[in-house]
Coordinates of C-alpha atoms in Angstrom, one line a residue:
X1 CA 113.4 109.0 85.9
X2 CA 112.1 110.1 82.8
X3 CA 110.0 107.8 80.8
X4 CA 110.5 107.8 76.9
X5 CA 112.6 110.0 74.5
X6 CA 110.5 113.1 74.3
X7 CA 110.5 114.0 78.0
X8 CA 111.7 117.0 79.9
X9 CA 113.0 116.9 83.2
X10 CA 110.9 118.7 85.8
X11 CA 111.6 120.2 89.1
X12 CA 111.6 117.8 92.0
X13 CA 108.3 118.1 93.9
X14 CA 107.3 116.1 96.8
X15 CA 106.5 112.5 96.0
X16 CA 103.0 111.1 97.1
X17 CA 104.9 108.9 99.7
X18 CA 106.6 112.0 101.4
X19 CA 110.2 111.5 99.8
X20 CA 111.9 113.6 97.6
X21 CA 112.0 111.7 94.5
X22 CA 110.3 108.8 92.5
X23 CA 111.5 106.7 89.8
X24 CA 108.5 104.3 89.2
X25 CA 105.0 105.0 87.5
X26 CA 106.0 108.5 86.5
X27 CA 105.5 110.0 83.0
X28 CA 107.0 113.4 82.7
X29 CA 105.4 114.7 79.6
X30 CA 106.0 117.7 77.6
X31 CA 102.7 119.2 78.3
X32 CA 103.3 118.5 82.1
X33 CA 106.7 120.4 81.5
X34 CA 104.9 123.4 80.0
X35 CA 103.0 123.6 83.4
X36 CA 105.7 125.3 85.0
X37 CA 105.5 128.5 82.8
X38 CA 101.9 128.9 83.6
X39 CA 100.9 130.9 86.8
X40 CA 100.4 128.6 89.8
X41 CA 99.3 129.3 93.3
X42 CA 101.8 129.2 96.2
X43 CA 100.6 126.8 98.8
X44 CA 102.3 125.4 102.2
X45 CA 101.0 122.1 101.5
X46 CA 103.9 119.6 100.7
X47 CA 102.2 118.7 97.2
X48 CA 102.6 122.3 96.2
X49 CA 105.6 124.0 97.8
X50 CA 107.7 123.4 94.4
X51 CA 105.3 125.6 92.4
X52 CA 106.0 129.2 92.3
X53 CA 103.5 131.8 91.8
X54 CA 104.8 134.2 89.4
X55 CA 102.4 137.2 89.4
X56 CA 102.3 140.2 87.3
X57 CA 100.1 142.1 89.5
X58 CA 96.6 143.5 88.1
X59 CA 97.7 143.1 84.6
X60 CA 97.8 139.5 84.8
X61 CA 94.2 139.3 86.7
X62 CA 92.9 141.5 84.0
X63 CA 94.2 139.5 81.2
X64 CA 92.7 136.5 82.8
X65 CA 89.3 138.0 83.2
X66 CA 89.5 138.1 87.1
X67 CA 88.5 141.2 88.6
X68 CA 91.5 143.3 90.5
X69 CA 91.2 142.5 94.3
X70 CA 90.8 145.4 96.9
X71 CA 88.5 147.4 94.7
X72 CA 85.8 147.4 97.5
X73 CA 88.0 149.4 99.6
X74 CA 88.7 151.8 96.8
X75 CA 85.0 152.2 96.0
X76 CA 83.8 152.6 99.6
X77 CA 86.8 155.4 100.1
X78 CA 85.7 157.1 97.0
X79 CA 82.0 157.0 98.0
X80 CA 83.0 158.4 101.6
X81 CA 85.5 160.8 100.2
X82 CA 88.1 159.5 102.7
X83 CA 91.8 158.5 101.9
X84 CA 92.9 154.8 102.7
X85 CA 94.6 154.2 105.9
X86 CA 98.1 152.7 106.1
X87 CA 96.5 149.4 107.2
X88 CA 94.0 149.4 104.3
X89 CA 96.9 150.1 101.7
X90 CA 99.0 147.4 102.9
X91 CA 95.8 144.9 102.7
X92 CA 94.9 146.1 99.2
X93 CA 98.5 145.8 97.9
X94 CA 98.9 142.3 99.4
X95 CA 95.4 141.2 97.8
X96 CA 96.4 142.6 94.5
X97 CA 99.6 140.4 94.5
X98 CA 98.3 137.1 95.6
X99 CA 95.6 134.9 93.2
X100 CA 92.0 134.1 94.5
X101 CA 92.3 130.8 96.2
X102 CA 89.4 129.3 94.4
X103 CA 90.1 130.5 90.9
X104 CA 93.9 129.4 91.4
X105 CA 92.8 125.9 92.6
X106 CA 90.5 125.4 89.7
X107 CA 93.2 126.7 87.1
X108 CA 95.7 124.3 88.8
X109 CA 93.4 121.4 88.5
X110 CA 92.5 122.0 85.1
X111 CA 96.2 122.3 83.7
X112 CA 97.1 119.1 85.4
X113 CA 94.3 117.2 83.8
X114 CA 95.0 118.7 80.5
X115 CA 98.8 118.1 80.8
X116 CA 98.2 114.4 81.9
X117 CA 95.8 113.5 79.4
X118 CA 93.1 110.9 79.4
X119 CA 95.5 107.8 80.3
X120 CA 97.4 109.4 83.1
X121 CA 96.2 111.0 86.2
X122 CA 97.6 113.6 88.2
X123 CA 99.1 113.4 91.6
X124 CA 101.2 115.8 93.2
X125 CA 102.4 117.3 90.3
X126 CA 103.3 113.9 88.6
X127 CA 101.5 112.1 86.0
X128 CA 101.0 108.7 87.1
X129 CA 99.4 105.7 85.3
X130 CA 96.4 104.1 86.8
X131 CA 97.9 100.7 86.9
X132 CA 100.7 101.9 89.1
X133 CA 100.7 101.7 93.0
X134 CA 102.2 104.9 94.3
X135 CA 102.9 103.3 97.5
X136 CA 104.8 100.5 95.7
X137 CA 106.6 102.8 93.5
X138 CA 107.6 105.1 96.3
X139 CA 109.1 102.1 98.2
X140 CA 111.2 101.3 95.1
X141 CA 112.3 104.8 94.6
X142 CA 113.4 104.9 98.4
X143 CA 115.3 101.3 98.1
X144 CA 117.3 103.0 95.2
X145 CA 118.2 106.1 97.1
X146 CA 119.4 104.0 100.2
X147 CA 123.0 102.9 100.4
X148 CA 123.1 98.8 100.3
X149 CA 123.1 97.7 103.5
X150 CA 126.0 95.8 105.3
X151 CA 124.2 92.4 104.8
X152 CA 121.0 91.7 102.8
X153 CA 118.0 90.3 104.6
X154 CA 114.5 89.0 103.5
X155 CA 111.3 88.6 105.6
X156 CA 108.9 85.9 104.2
X157 CA 105.5 86.8 106.4
X158 CA 102.8 84.2 105.7
X159 CA 99.7 86.2 106.7
X160 CA 96.8 83.9 107.7
X161 CA 93.4 85.7 107.8
X162 CA 92.4 87.3 111.3
X163 CA 95.7 86.3 113.2
X164 CA 96.9 89.8 113.8
X165 CA 98.7 90.0 110.4
X166 CA 97.5 93.5 109.4
X167 CA 99.3 94.8 112.6
X168 CA 102.4 93.0 111.6
X169 CA 102.1 94.7 108.1
X170 CA 101.5 98.4 109.7
X171 CA 104.8 97.8 111.8
X172 CA 106.7 96.7 108.7
X173 CA 105.5 100.0 106.8
X174 CA 106.6 102.0 109.6
X175 CA 110.2 100.6 109.2
X176 CA 109.8 101.6 105.3
X177 CA 108.3 105.0 105.8
X178 CA 109.0 105.8 109.5
X179 CA 107.2 109.0 111.2
X180 CA 108.3 111.0 114.5
X181 CA 112.0 111.5 113.2
X182 CA 112.2 107.5 113.5
X183 CA 115.3 105.8 111.3
X184 CA 114.3 104.0 108.2
X185 CA 115.2 100.2 108.8
X186 CA 113.7 98.4 105.7
X187 CA 114.3 99.1 102.0
X188 CA 110.6 98.1 101.1
X189 CA 108.0 96.0 102.1
X190 CA 106.0 94.1 99.2
X191 CA 102.2 93.4 99.7
X192 CA 100.8 90.1 98.5
X193 CA 99.4 91.2 95.0
X194 CA 103.2 91.9 94.0
X195 CA 104.7 89.0 96.2
X196 CA 104.7 86.3 93.2
X197 CA 106.1 88.9 90.7
X198 CA 108.8 90.3 93.1
X199 CA 110.0 86.8 94.2
X200 CA 110.0 85.3 90.5
X201 CA 111.8 88.2 89.2
X202 CA 114.6 88.6 92.0
X203 CA 115.3 84.9 92.5
X204 CA 115.9 82.6 89.3
X205 CA 116.3 79.6 91.5
X206 CA 112.2 79.6 92.0
X207 CA 110.2 77.3 89.7
X208 CA 108.0 80.1 88.6
X209 CA 107.3 78.9 85.1
X210 CA 105.3 81.5 83.1
X211 CA 104.0 83.4 86.0
X212 CA 100.6 85.1 85.2
X213 CA 101.5 87.7 87.7
X214 CA 104.5 89.2 85.8
X215 CA 103.2 89.0 82.1
X216 CA 103.3 91.9 80.1
X217 CA 100.3 94.2 80.5
X218 CA 99.6 93.0 84.0
X219 CA 99.9 94.7 87.3
X220 CA 103.7 94.5 87.4
X221 CA 106.0 95.5 90.4
X222 CA 108.6 97.0 88.0
X223 CA 106.6 98.0 85.1
X224 CA 104.0 100.9 84.6
X225 CA 102.4 102.1 81.4
X226 CA 104.5 99.4 79.5
X227 CA 107.9 101.2 80.5
X228 CA 110.6 98.8 82.3
X229 CA 112.4 100.5 85.1
X230 CA 115.8 99.9 86.6
X231 CA 115.4 97.8 89.8
X232 CA 117.3 97.0 92.8
X233 CA 118.9 93.3 93.5
X234 CA 118.0 91.2 96.1
X235 CA 121.8 91.8 97.9
X236 CA 121.3 95.4 98.1
X237 CA 117.8 95.3 100.1
X238 CA 116.4 94.4 103.6
X239 CA 112.9 93.6 102.4
X240 CA 109.7 92.1 103.5
X241 CA 107.4 90.1 101.5
X242 CA 103.7 89.4 102.5
X243 CA 102.1 86.2 101.4
X244 CA 98.3 86.5 101.9
X245 CA 95.1 85.6 100.2
X246 CA 95.7 84.0 97.1
X247 CA 99.4 84.5 97.7
X248 CA 99.5 81.9 100.3
X249 CA 99.3 79.1 97.5
X250 CA 102.2 80.2 95.9
X251 CA 104.3 80.5 99.1
X252 CA 103.4 76.9 99.7
X253 CA 103.9 75.4 96.2
X254 CA 106.9 77.5 94.9
X255 CA 108.7 79.3 97.9
X256 CA 108.6 76.7 100.6
X257 CA 110.3 73.8 98.5
X258 CA 113.2 76.1 97.6
X259 CA 113.6 77.9 101.1
X260 CA 117.0 76.0 101.9
X261 CA 118.2 77.4 98.6
X262 CA 117.1 80.6 99.5
X263 CA 118.6 80.6 103.0
X264 CA 122.1 79.3 101.5
X265 CA 121.9 82.2 98.7
X266 CA 121.6 84.8 101.5
X267 CA 124.1 83.0 103.6
X268 CA 126.8 83.3 100.9
X269 CA 126.0 87.1 100.7
X270 CA 126.5 87.4 104.5
X271 CA 122.7 88.0 105.0
X272 CA 119.8 86.1 106.3
X273 CA 116.2 85.0 105.5
X274 CA 113.5 85.0 108.2
X275 CA 110.4 83.3 107.8
X276 CA 107.4 84.5 110.0
X277 CA 103.8 83.8 110.8
X278 CA 101.1 84.1 113.6
X279 CA 98.3 81.6 114.8
X280 CA 95.6 82.5 116.8
X281 CA 93.3 80.5 119.7
X282 CA 91.0 78.7 117.5
X283 CA 87.6 79.8 119.2
X284 CA 88.6 83.4 118.9
X285 CA 89.6 83.0 115.5
X286 CA 86.4 81.5 114.5
X287 CA 84.6 84.4 116.2
X288 CA 86.4 86.9 114.4
X289 CA 86.3 85.1 111.0
X290 CA 82.7 85.0 111.2
X291 CA 82.5 88.7 112.2
X292 CA 84.5 89.8 109.5
X293 CA 82.8 87.8 106.4
X294 CA 79.3 86.5 107.8
X295 CA 77.5 84.5 105.2
X296 CA 74.9 86.9 103.6
X297 CA 72.9 87.0 100.1
X298 CA 74.7 89.4 98.0
X299 CA 71.7 90.7 96.1
X300 CA 70.1 91.9 99.2
X301 CA 70.5 95.5 100.4
X302 CA 73.9 96.3 102.4
X303 CA 71.7 98.0 105.1
X304 CA 69.1 95.3 105.5
X305 CA 70.5 91.8 104.9
X306 CA 71.3 89.7 107.7
X307 CA 73.5 86.5 108.0
X308 CA 72.0 83.3 106.5
X309 CA 73.6 81.0 108.9
X310 CA 74.1 81.3 112.7
X311 CA 77.5 81.0 114.2
X312 CA 77.0 77.3 115.1
X313 CA 76.0 76.4 111.8
X314 CA 78.7 78.1 110.0
X315 CA 81.3 76.8 112.2
X316 CA 80.3 73.2 111.3
X317 CA 82.2 73.8 107.9
X318 CA 85.3 75.6 109.2
X319 CA 87.3 72.8 110.9
X320 CA 90.9 73.0 110.2
X321 CA 90.9 76.6 108.7
X322 CA 94.4 77.2 110.1
X323 CA 95.4 73.7 109.5
X324 CA 94.5 74.3 105.7
X325 CA 96.2 77.7 105.6
X326 CA 99.7 76.0 106.6
X327 CA 99.3 72.4 104.9
X328 CA 96.5 72.5 102.6
X329 CA 96.0 75.6 101.1
X330 CA 93.9 73.9 98.1
X331 CA 91.3 73.0 100.9
X332 CA 91.0 76.4 102.2
X333 CA 88.1 78.4 100.5
X334 CA 87.1 82.0 100.7
X335 CA 83.9 83.2 99.5
X336 CA 83.6 86.5 101.5
X337 CA 79.9 87.2 101.0
X338 CA 78.3 83.6 100.6
X339 CA 80.1 81.6 103.0
X340 CA 83.1 83.5 104.5
X341 CA 86.5 81.4 105.1
X342 CA 85.7 77.8 105.1
X343 CA 87.4 74.4 104.3
X344 CA 86.5 72.1 101.7
X345 CA 86.8 68.3 101.0
X346 CA 88.8 66.7 98.1
X347 CA 87.1 63.4 96.9
X348 CA 88.3 63.1 93.3
X349 CA 89.8 59.7 92.8
X350 CA 89.9 58.9 96.4
X351 CA 88.6 56.0 98.4
X352 CA 87.9 58.6 101.0
X353 CA 87.2 62.1 100.8
X354 CA 90.4 64.0 102.1
X355 CA 89.6 66.9 104.6
X356 CA 91.8 69.7 106.0
X357 CA 92.1 68.0 109.3
X358 CA 93.9 65.0 107.3
X359 CA 96.9 67.3 106.7
X360 CA 97.5 68.2 110.6
X361 CA 100.8 66.4 110.4
X362 CA 102.0 68.5 107.5
X363 CA 101.0 71.7 109.3
X364 CA 102.8 70.8 112.5
X365 CA 105.7 69.9 110.3
X366 CA 105.5 73.2 108.4
X367 CA 105.6 75.2 111.9
X368 CA 109.4 74.0 112.2
X369 CA 110.4 75.8 109.1
X370 CA 109.4 79.4 110.6
X371 CA 111.9 81.4 112.2
X372 CA 109.2 83.5 114.3
X373 CA 106.0 82.0 115.2
X374 CA 103.9 84.1 117.5
X375 CA 100.2 84.9 118.4
X376 CA 98.2 88.2 119.2
X377 CA 98.8 87.8 122.7
X378 CA 102.5 88.2 122.2
X379 CA 102.7 90.4 119.4
X380 CA 105.3 92.7 120.7
X381 CA 107.6 89.9 121.2
X382 CA 106.9 88.7 117.9
X383 CA 107.8 92.0 116.2
X384 CA 111.0 92.4 118.3
X385 CA 112.2 88.9 117.5
X386 CA 111.6 89.6 113.8
X387 CA 113.4 92.8 113.9
X388 CA 116.6 91.1 115.6
X389 CA 116.7 88.2 113.4
X390 CA 116.6 90.4 110.3
X391 CA 119.4 92.4 111.8
X392 CA 117.4 96.0 111.6
X393 CA 119.3 98.7 112.7
X394 CA 119.0 98.7 116.9
X395 CA 117.1 101.5 118.3
X396 CA 116.4 102.6 121.7
X397 CA 113.5 100.9 123.6
X398 CA 111.4 104.2 123.7
X399 CA 111.9 104.5 119.8
X400 CA 110.8 100.8 119.6
X401 CA 107.6 101.5 121.4
X402 CA 106.8 104.6 119.6
X403 CA 107.4 102.7 116.2
X404 CA 104.9 100.2 117.7
X405 CA 102.7 102.6 119.4
X406 CA 98.9 102.8 118.2
X407 CA 99.0 106.3 118.6
X408 CA 101.5 109.2 117.7
X409 CA 103.6 111.0 120.2
X410 CA 106.2 109.9 122.6
X411 CA 104.2 111.1 125.7
X412 CA 101.0 109.1 124.6
X413 CA 100.2 106.0 126.7
X414 CA 101.8 102.9 125.4
X415 CA 99.2 100.8 123.2
X416 CA 100.5 98.4 120.8
X417 CA 99.3 98.9 117.0
X418 CA 95.9 97.3 116.7
X419 CA 94.9 97.2 113.0
X420 CA 91.3 95.9 112.6
X421 CA 90.1 95.7 109.0
X422 CA 86.4 95.3 108.6
X423 CA 84.1 93.8 105.6
X424 CA 80.7 95.0 107.4
X425 CA 80.6 98.2 109.0
X426 CA 78.0 99.7 111.9
X427 CA 75.0 101.0 110.5
X428 CA 74.5 97.3 108.5
X429 CA 72.1 95.0 110.1
X430 CA 74.5 92.1 109.5
X431 CA 76.8 93.8 111.7
X432 CA 75.1 93.7 114.8
X433 CA 73.9 90.4 114.0
X434 CA 77.1 88.8 113.7
X435 CA 78.7 90.5 116.9
X436 CA 79.4 87.1 118.4
X437 CA 80.4 86.8 122.4
X438 CA 81.8 83.9 123.9
X439 CA 80.0 84.6 127.0
X440 CA 76.6 85.1 125.5
X441 CA 76.4 81.9 123.8
X442 CA 74.6 79.0 125.3
X443 CA 76.1 75.7 126.4
X444 CA 75.1 73.7 123.4
X445 CA 76.6 76.1 121.0
X446 CA 79.9 76.1 123.1
X447 CA 80.2 72.4 123.3
X448 CA 79.3 72.4 119.4
X449 CA 82.1 74.9 118.5
X450 CA 84.6 73.2 121.0
X451 CA 84.0 70.1 119.1
X452 CA 84.8 71.6 115.9
X453 CA 88.2 73.4 117.2
X454 CA 89.2 70.0 118.8
X455 CA 89.2 68.2 115.8
X456 CA 92.8 69.8 114.6
X457 CA 93.0 73.3 115.2
X458 CA 93.4 72.9 118.6
X459 CA 96.3 70.5 118.2
X460 CA 98.0 72.7 116.0
X461 CA 97.8 75.8 118.3
X462 CA 99.2 73.6 121.0
X463 CA 102.4 73.1 118.5
X464 CA 102.5 76.8 117.6
X465 CA 102.7 77.6 121.3
X466 CA 105.6 75.3 121.8
X467 CA 107.3 76.6 118.7
X468 CA 106.6 80.2 120.1
X469 CA 108.4 79.5 123.3
X470 CA 111.4 78.5 121.1
X471 CA 111.3 81.4 119.1
X472 CA 110.4 84.0 121.2
X473 CA 112.8 83.9 124.2
X474 CA 111.2 84.7 127.5
X475 CA 107.7 84.3 126.8
X476 CA 107.0 81.2 128.2
X477 CA 103.3 80.7 128.9
X478 CA 102.4 84.3 127.9
X479 CA 101.4 83.6 124.2
X480 CA 97.9 82.4 125.3
X481 CA 95.6 84.8 127.4
X482 CA 92.2 84.3 126.0
X483 CA 89.2 84.1 127.9
X484 CA 87.7 81.1 126.4
X485 CA 87.9 77.4 127.8
X486 CA 90.7 76.7 125.3
X487 CA 93.0 78.6 127.8
X488 CA 92.5 76.5 130.7
X489 CA 92.7 73.2 128.7
X490 CA 96.3 74.4 127.6
X491 CA 97.4 75.5 131.0

């Protein structure tokens, strides 16, 4: 799609997402159009297959001030007063009619930078505004190229931190941009920074008000460089929306109260709405959160700083983190470097301060709204159940495993995707200091941690396991396989 009135259509290059077109975030300028007439190198990479090298032989190189190729062979032959062999003549001819790689690459980079100007950056022959996310734009372009589905579907995924949500998002991405010749089954997957804008733009029934995520000039799902793009409608999409980090509050306050109306809207169009989340065994969840965001002093060197609190002292302020993520988002705090993920209390205007565990009943009630509730121990069943309830295109068991496999290739071992984002890395002192193992903790620390999770997170996890048995057929007793004492207490 061209932007503006002074644009000229360009040849269709490969898009940054591997498709054959892109309609969002692209500025085809006149300067970029003039790039076609300049000599450009032939490349075998997808980003340059559309660029044709038009060589004028040695005259073009001489005009550009580049020494003619193959002169070394001629000079050596003249020095030895010997004629060139047939192979040398062929090699010399090939060198004369192909540009030096380093000079051509420099020339291409310079021409692209000059064509795009200062406000845009060059990417695969396109001039893209820095505010545009190429992945999102390509997903939007791909959804427009797909034929409308027989029935629209919407997946609302509540991604609670450190419960396996990154694995779910990777699986969704593989349904949008499949590899290994697999079929595409989703129109697009909306990540949490764009979730509020997408939902408010598509569904007028949501009480969004003046949403700060969609005002002009902000990072907008359908806007790039101030230009509005044509967009698909919800009844033409099979789409997944992630609610993570700060977007969880929008899910609780705006989406959940209108969930019944959303379901009725899709049912009227012959579609479906699926709500999904994952919860995790409380002890392993706390250990994973501590390893991800150990409390440190931000001003210290990344290489030398150590945790300011040990695991037991930090865990005292984390009672009810999963309860707060479901039923009291206002009491959940995330300060990655100072305190990590923890809960707080609300004391304003209250005779008694309200804590996260006081919202346990609301969190358990919230579980009944989810169509798919899983745990990391039964991730495969949760993904298959989500695909079935979304009415995605059916595929063979081998293709399904390939889509969920952690390694590419049909002949590789069947290992499930395992996405493990990190905030600290090996080589930093805090990395080793925060590697907590349950088996290595002393008895008093174990008792203290069990007391923390026993306040409310353990009761929520029991309810999640019951809901998982209802939403994941055939997985009775298989969604809790952890090695902590919590497993035996739930047996």
